[in-house]
Short mmCIF file of C-alpha atoms in Angstrom, two decimals:
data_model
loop_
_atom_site.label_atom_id
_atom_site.label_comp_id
_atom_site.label_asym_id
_atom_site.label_seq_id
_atom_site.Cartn_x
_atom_site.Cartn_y
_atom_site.Cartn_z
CA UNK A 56 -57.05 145.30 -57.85
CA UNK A 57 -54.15 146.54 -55.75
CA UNK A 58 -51.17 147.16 -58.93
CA UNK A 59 -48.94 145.64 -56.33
CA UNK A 60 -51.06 142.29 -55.76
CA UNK A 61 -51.52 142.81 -59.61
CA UNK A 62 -47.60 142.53 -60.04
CA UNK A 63 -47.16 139.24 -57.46
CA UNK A 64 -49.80 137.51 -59.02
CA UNK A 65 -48.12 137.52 -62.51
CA UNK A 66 -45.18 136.92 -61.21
CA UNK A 67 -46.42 133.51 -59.70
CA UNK A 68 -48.51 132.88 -62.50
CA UNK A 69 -45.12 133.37 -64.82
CA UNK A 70 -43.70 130.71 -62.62
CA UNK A 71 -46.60 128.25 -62.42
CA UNK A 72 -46.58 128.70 -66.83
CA UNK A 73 -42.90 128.06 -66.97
CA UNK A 74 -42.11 125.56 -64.00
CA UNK A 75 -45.43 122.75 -64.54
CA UNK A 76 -45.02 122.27 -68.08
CA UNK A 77 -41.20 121.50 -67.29
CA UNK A 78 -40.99 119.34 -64.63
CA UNK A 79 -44.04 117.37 -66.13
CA UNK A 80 -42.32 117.23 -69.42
CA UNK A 81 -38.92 116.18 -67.56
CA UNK A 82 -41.27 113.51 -65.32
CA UNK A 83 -42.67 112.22 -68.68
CA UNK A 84 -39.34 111.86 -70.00
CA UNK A 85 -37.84 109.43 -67.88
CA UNK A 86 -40.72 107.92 -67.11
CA UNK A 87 -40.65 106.95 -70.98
CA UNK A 88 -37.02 105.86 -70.78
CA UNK A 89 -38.12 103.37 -67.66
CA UNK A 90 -41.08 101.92 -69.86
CA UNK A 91 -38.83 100.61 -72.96
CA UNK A 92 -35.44 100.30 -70.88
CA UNK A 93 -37.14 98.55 -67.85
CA UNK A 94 -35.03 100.96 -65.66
CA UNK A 95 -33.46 103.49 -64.72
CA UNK A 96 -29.58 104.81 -64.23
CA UNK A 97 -28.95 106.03 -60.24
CA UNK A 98 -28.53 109.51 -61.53
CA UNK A 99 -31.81 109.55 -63.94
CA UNK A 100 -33.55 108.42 -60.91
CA UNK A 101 -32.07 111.34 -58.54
CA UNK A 102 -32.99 113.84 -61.05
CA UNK A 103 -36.70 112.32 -61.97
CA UNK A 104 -37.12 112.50 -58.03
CA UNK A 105 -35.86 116.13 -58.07
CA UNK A 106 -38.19 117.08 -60.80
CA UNK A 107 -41.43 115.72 -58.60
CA UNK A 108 -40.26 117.57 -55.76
CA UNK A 109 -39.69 120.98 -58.20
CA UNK A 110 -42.79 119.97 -59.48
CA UNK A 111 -45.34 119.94 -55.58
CA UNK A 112 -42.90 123.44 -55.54
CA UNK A 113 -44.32 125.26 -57.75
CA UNK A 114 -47.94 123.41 -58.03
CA UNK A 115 -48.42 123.71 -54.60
CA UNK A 116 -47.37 127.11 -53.57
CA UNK A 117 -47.52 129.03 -56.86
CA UNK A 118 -50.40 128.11 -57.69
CA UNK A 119 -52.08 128.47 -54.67
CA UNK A 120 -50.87 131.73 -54.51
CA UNK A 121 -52.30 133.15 -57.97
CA UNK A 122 -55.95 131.70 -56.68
CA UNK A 123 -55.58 133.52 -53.71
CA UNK A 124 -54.49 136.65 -55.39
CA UNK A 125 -57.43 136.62 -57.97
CA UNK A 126 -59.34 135.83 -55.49
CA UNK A 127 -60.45 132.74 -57.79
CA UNK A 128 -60.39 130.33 -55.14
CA UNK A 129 -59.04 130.50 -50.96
CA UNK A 130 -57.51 127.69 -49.57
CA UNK A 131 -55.46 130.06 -46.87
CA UNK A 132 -57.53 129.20 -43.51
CA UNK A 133 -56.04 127.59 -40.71
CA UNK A 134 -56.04 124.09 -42.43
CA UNK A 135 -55.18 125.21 -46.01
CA UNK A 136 -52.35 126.85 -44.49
CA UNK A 137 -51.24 124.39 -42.51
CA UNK A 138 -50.80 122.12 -45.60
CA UNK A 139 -49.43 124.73 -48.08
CA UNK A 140 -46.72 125.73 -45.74
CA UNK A 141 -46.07 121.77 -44.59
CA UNK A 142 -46.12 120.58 -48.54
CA UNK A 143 -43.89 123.62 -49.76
CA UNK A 144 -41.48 123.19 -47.04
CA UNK A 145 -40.82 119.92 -47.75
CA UNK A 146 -41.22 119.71 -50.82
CA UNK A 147 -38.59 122.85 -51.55
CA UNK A 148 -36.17 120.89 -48.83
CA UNK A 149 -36.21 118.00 -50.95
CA UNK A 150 -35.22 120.03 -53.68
CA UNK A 151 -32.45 121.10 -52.17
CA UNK A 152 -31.18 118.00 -50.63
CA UNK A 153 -31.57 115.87 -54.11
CA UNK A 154 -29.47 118.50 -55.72
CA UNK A 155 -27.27 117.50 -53.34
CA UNK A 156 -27.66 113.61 -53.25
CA UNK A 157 -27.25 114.24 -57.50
CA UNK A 158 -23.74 116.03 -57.16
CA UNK A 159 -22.69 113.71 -54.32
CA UNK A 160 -23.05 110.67 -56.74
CA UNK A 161 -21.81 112.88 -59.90
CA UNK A 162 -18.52 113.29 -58.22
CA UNK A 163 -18.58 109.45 -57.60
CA UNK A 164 -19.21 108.79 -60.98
CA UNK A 165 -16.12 110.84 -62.45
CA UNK A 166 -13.75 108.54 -60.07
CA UNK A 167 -11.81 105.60 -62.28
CA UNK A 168 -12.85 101.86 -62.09
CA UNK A 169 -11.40 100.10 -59.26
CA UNK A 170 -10.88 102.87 -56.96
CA UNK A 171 -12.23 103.00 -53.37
CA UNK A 172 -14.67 105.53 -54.41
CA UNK A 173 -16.25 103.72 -57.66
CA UNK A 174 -16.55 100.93 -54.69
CA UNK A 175 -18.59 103.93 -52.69
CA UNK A 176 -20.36 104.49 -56.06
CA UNK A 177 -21.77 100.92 -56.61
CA UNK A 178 -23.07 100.77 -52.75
CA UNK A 179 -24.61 104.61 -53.58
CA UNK A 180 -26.75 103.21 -56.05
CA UNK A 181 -27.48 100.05 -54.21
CA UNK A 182 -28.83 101.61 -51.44
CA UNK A 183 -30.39 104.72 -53.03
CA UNK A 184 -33.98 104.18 -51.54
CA UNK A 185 -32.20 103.74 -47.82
CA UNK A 186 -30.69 107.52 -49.10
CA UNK A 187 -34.53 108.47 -50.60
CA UNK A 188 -36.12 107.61 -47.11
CA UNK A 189 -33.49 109.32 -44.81
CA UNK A 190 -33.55 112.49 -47.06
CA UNK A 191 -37.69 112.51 -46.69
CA UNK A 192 -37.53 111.71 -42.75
CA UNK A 193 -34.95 114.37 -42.20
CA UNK A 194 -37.53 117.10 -44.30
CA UNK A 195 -40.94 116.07 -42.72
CA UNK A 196 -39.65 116.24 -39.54
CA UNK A 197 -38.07 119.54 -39.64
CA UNK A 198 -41.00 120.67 -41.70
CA UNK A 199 -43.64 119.42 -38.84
CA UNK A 200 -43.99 122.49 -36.80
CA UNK A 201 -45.56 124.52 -39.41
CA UNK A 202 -48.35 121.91 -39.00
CA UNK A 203 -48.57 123.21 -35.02
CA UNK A 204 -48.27 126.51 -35.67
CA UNK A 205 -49.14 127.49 -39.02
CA UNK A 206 -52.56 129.97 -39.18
CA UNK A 207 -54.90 131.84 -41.31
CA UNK A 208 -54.19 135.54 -41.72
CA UNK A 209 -57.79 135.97 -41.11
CA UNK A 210 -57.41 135.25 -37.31
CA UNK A 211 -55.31 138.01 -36.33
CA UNK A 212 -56.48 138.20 -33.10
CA UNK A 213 -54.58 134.93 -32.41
CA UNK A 214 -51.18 136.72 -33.48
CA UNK A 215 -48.17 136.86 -31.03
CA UNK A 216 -45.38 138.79 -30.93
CA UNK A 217 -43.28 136.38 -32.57
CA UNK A 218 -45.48 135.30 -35.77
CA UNK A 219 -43.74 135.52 -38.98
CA UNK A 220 -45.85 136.91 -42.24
CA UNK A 221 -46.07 134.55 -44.76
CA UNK A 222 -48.68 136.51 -47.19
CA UNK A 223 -51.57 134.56 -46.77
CA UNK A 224 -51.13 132.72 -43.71
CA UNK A 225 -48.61 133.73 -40.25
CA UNK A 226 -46.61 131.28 -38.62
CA UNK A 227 -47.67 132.23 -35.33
CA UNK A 228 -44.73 130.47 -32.43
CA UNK A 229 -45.45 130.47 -28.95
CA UNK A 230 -41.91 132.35 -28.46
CA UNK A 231 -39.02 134.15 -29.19
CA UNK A 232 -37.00 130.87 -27.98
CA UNK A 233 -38.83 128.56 -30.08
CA UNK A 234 -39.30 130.67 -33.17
CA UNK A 235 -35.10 131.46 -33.02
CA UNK A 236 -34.95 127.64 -32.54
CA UNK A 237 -37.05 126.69 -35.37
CA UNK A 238 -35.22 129.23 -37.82
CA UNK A 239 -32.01 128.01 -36.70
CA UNK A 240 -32.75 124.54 -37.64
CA UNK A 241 -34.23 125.23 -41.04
CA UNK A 242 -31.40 127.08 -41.67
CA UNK A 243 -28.45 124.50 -40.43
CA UNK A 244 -30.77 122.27 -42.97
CA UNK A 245 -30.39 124.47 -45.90
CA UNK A 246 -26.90 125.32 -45.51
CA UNK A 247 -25.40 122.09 -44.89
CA UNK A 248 -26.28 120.24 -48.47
CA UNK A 249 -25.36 123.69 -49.84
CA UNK A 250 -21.87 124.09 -48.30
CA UNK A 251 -21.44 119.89 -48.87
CA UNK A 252 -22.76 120.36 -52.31
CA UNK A 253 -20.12 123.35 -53.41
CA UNK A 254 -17.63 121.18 -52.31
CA UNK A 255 -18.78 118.27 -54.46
CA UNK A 256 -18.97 120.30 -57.35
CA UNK A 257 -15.71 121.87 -56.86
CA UNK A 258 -14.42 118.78 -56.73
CA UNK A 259 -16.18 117.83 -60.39
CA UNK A 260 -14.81 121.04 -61.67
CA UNK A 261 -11.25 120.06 -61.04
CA UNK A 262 -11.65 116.63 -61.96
CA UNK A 263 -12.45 118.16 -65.53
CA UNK A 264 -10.15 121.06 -65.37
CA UNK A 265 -7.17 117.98 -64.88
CA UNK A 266 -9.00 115.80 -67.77
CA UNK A 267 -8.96 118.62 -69.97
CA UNK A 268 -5.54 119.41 -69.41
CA UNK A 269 -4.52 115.60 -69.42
CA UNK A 270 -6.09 115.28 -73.17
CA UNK A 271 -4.56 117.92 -74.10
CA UNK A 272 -0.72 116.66 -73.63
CA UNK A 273 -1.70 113.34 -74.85
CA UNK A 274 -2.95 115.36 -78.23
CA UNK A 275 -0.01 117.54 -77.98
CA UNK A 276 2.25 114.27 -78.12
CA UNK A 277 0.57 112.57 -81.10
CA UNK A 278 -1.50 109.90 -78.44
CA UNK A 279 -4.38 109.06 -78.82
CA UNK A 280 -7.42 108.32 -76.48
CA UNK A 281 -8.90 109.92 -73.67
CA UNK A 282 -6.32 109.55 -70.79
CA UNK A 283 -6.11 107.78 -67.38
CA UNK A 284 -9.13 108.36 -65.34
CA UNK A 285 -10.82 109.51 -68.59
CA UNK A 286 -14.24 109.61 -68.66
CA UNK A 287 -16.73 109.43 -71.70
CA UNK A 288 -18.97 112.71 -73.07
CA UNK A 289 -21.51 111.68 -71.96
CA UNK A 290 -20.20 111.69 -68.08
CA UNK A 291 -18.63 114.79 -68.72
CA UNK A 292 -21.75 116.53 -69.71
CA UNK A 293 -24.02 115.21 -66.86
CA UNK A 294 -21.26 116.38 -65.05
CA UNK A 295 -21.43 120.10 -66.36
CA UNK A 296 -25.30 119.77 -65.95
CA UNK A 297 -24.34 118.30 -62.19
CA UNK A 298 -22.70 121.84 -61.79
CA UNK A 299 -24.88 123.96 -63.44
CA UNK A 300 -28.04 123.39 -61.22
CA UNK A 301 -25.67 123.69 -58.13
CA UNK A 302 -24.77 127.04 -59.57
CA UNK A 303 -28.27 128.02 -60.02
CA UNK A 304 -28.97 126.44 -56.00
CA UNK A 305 -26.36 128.72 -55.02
CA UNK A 306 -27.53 131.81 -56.10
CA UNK A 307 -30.65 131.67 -55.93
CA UNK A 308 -31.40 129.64 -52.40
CA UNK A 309 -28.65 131.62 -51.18
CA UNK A 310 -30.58 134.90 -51.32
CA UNK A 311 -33.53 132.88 -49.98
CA UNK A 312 -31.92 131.67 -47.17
CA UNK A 313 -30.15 134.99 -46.30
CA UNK A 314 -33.92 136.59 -46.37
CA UNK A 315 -34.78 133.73 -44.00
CA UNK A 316 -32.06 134.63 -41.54
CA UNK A 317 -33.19 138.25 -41.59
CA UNK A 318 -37.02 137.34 -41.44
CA UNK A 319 -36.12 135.55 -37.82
CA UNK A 320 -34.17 138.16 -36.58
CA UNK A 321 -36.10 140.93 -36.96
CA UNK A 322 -37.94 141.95 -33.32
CA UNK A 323 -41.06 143.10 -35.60
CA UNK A 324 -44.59 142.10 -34.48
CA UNK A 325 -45.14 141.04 -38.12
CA UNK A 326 -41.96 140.43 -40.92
CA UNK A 327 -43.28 141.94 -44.08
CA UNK A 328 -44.82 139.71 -46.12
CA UNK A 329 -42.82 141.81 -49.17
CA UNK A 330 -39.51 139.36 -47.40
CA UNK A 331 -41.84 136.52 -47.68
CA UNK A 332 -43.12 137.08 -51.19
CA UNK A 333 -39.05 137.28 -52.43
CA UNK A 334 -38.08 134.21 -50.64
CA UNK A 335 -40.86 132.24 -52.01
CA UNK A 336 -40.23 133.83 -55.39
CA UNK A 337 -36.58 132.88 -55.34
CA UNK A 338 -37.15 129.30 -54.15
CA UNK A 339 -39.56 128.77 -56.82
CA UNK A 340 -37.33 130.36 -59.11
CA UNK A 341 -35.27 127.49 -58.97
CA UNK A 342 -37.66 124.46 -59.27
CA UNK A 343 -39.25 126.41 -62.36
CA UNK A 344 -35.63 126.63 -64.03
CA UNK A 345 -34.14 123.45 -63.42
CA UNK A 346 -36.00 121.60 -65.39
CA UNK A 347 -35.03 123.59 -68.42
CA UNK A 348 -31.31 123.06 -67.59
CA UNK A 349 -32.04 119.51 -67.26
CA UNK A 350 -34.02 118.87 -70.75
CA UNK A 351 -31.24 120.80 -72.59
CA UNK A 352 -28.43 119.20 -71.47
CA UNK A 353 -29.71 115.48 -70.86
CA UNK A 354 -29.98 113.24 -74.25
CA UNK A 355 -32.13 110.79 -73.28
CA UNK A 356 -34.98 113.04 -71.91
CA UNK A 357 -34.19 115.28 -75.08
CA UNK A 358 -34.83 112.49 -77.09
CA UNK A 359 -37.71 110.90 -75.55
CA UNK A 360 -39.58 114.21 -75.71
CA UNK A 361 -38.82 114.94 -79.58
CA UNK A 362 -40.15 111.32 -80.53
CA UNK A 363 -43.31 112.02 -78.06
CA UNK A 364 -43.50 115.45 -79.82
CA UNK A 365 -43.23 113.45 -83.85
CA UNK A 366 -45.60 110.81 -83.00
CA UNK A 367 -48.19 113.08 -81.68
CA UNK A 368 -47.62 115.48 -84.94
CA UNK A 369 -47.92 111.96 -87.14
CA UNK A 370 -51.42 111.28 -85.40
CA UNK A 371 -52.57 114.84 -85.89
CA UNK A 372 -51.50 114.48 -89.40
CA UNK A 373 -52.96 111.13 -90.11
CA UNK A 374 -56.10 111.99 -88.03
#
């Protein structure tokens, strides 16, 4: 084999390892919590959604991938492709737009009782499924025309001019207008919940940064308590974690997308499938690495797993 296929093929596989496992064990979690608590807080349900949509991520594409590359199975004709490229697009969207719906309610959560914004809090979690649906409409339909044009790189004699390399498969559009078109509205999609995002967590980060220096003059005068507007731990570390996985967004989607924007503008027969490789890569990057952040810093997932992990090593002993 190829060292170079050799190399992408571990490197997929390295994300399939680390990114299943932890979405599944994130899944499980609150899963768990909903079966004794009977529900669910708004933002455990956000991030439980975010960790199925990380989860078709890296199952989907990933995996796919490493079969192809070992040559273990191919699911890369025209319909396989299709469906990879629909699935992944969607589901990666999703990603992206729940990281978004998760700091748009964080920042709601940090506001003090009675204010207008707690008010925009409650109806936030009343009508999270009306939020659920919109964000799914929004990403199959802009995911859609991969369904059209989508095509197995075995039928290269059905390329155009303006097909884009996706390893595997080509996203083959009928022209420059419409392929311009299409990139310009995936991107508008991916850079909107980022830039909206960033400004919710900036707007977290300040809320603590005023906390922190609130508590600190109310300690500094012999007070006691947590201050107007306060905010328990617990708020102020789903909060952090709120941040963190924006942070991680940021970086890494932000290469992707900037690899995206050069993929559609280059006047190339063919973009390299090398650009396509990396913006996968990246994008997976994510979904495999958020769940980590999100087991570390969340109790009740944290917990749920440990007792799973003690019962099961009580059975093995017993058994």
């Amino acid at each position: 084999m190829d060292s170079e296929l050799l190399a992408r093929g571990i490197l997929y596989l390295s994300l399939a390892v680390a990114g299943i496992p932890g979405n599944i064990a994130v899944i499980y979690g609150f899963l768990m919590a909903l079966h004794q608590d009977r529900r669910l807080l708004t933002a455990d349900s956000i991030v439980l959604h975010l960790a199925l949509a990380n989860l078709l991520v890296v199952a989907v594409r990933c995996v796919l991938e490493v079969f192809a590359t070992f040559e273990i199975v191919n699911v890369f004709d025209d319909t396989g492709c299709k469906a990879v490229i629909f699935v992944y697009r969607t589901a990666r969207s999703l990603s992206i737009w729940l990281t978004f719906v998760l700091s748009a309610y964080q920042s709601l959560s940090i506001a003090p009782p009675g204010s207008r914004w707690a008010t925009a809090r409650d109806l936030f979690s009343q009508f999270l499924w009306l939020i659920f649906l919109v964000v799914w409409m929004i990403n199959i339909s802009i995911s859609s025309p991969s369904i059209i044009f989508a095509t197995g790189a075995k039928n290269t004699s059905k390329l155009l001019q303006n097909s884009i390399n996706v390893q595997f498969c080509f996203v083959n559009f009928p022209s420059v207008i419409v392929k311009d078109a299409n990139g310009a509205v995936q991107t508008v999609r991916d850079v909107v919940p980022m830039a909206l995002m960033t400004t919710a967590s900036l707007i977290i980060l300040l809320f603590l940064y005023r906390h922190s220096r609130q508590v600190r003059a109310i300690r500094g005068s012999g007070g006691g308590g947590a201050g107007p507007g306060g905010g328990s731990s617990s708020e102020r570390r789903a909060a952090i974690t709120v941040v963190t996985l924006v942070m991680l967004y940021v970086v890494l989607y932000g290469v992707d997308n900037g690899l995206w924007v050069y993929t559609i503008m280059v006047k190339q027969t063919m973009s390299s499938a090398l650009i396509s490789d990396l913006r996968i890569f990246f994008s997976s990057l994510y979904a495999a690495m958020s769940p980590v952040v999100i087991i570390v810093s969340n109790k009740k997932v944290n917990k749920d797993l440990r007792c799973a992990s003690e019962e099961k090593m009580t059975m093995a002993v017993k058994g």
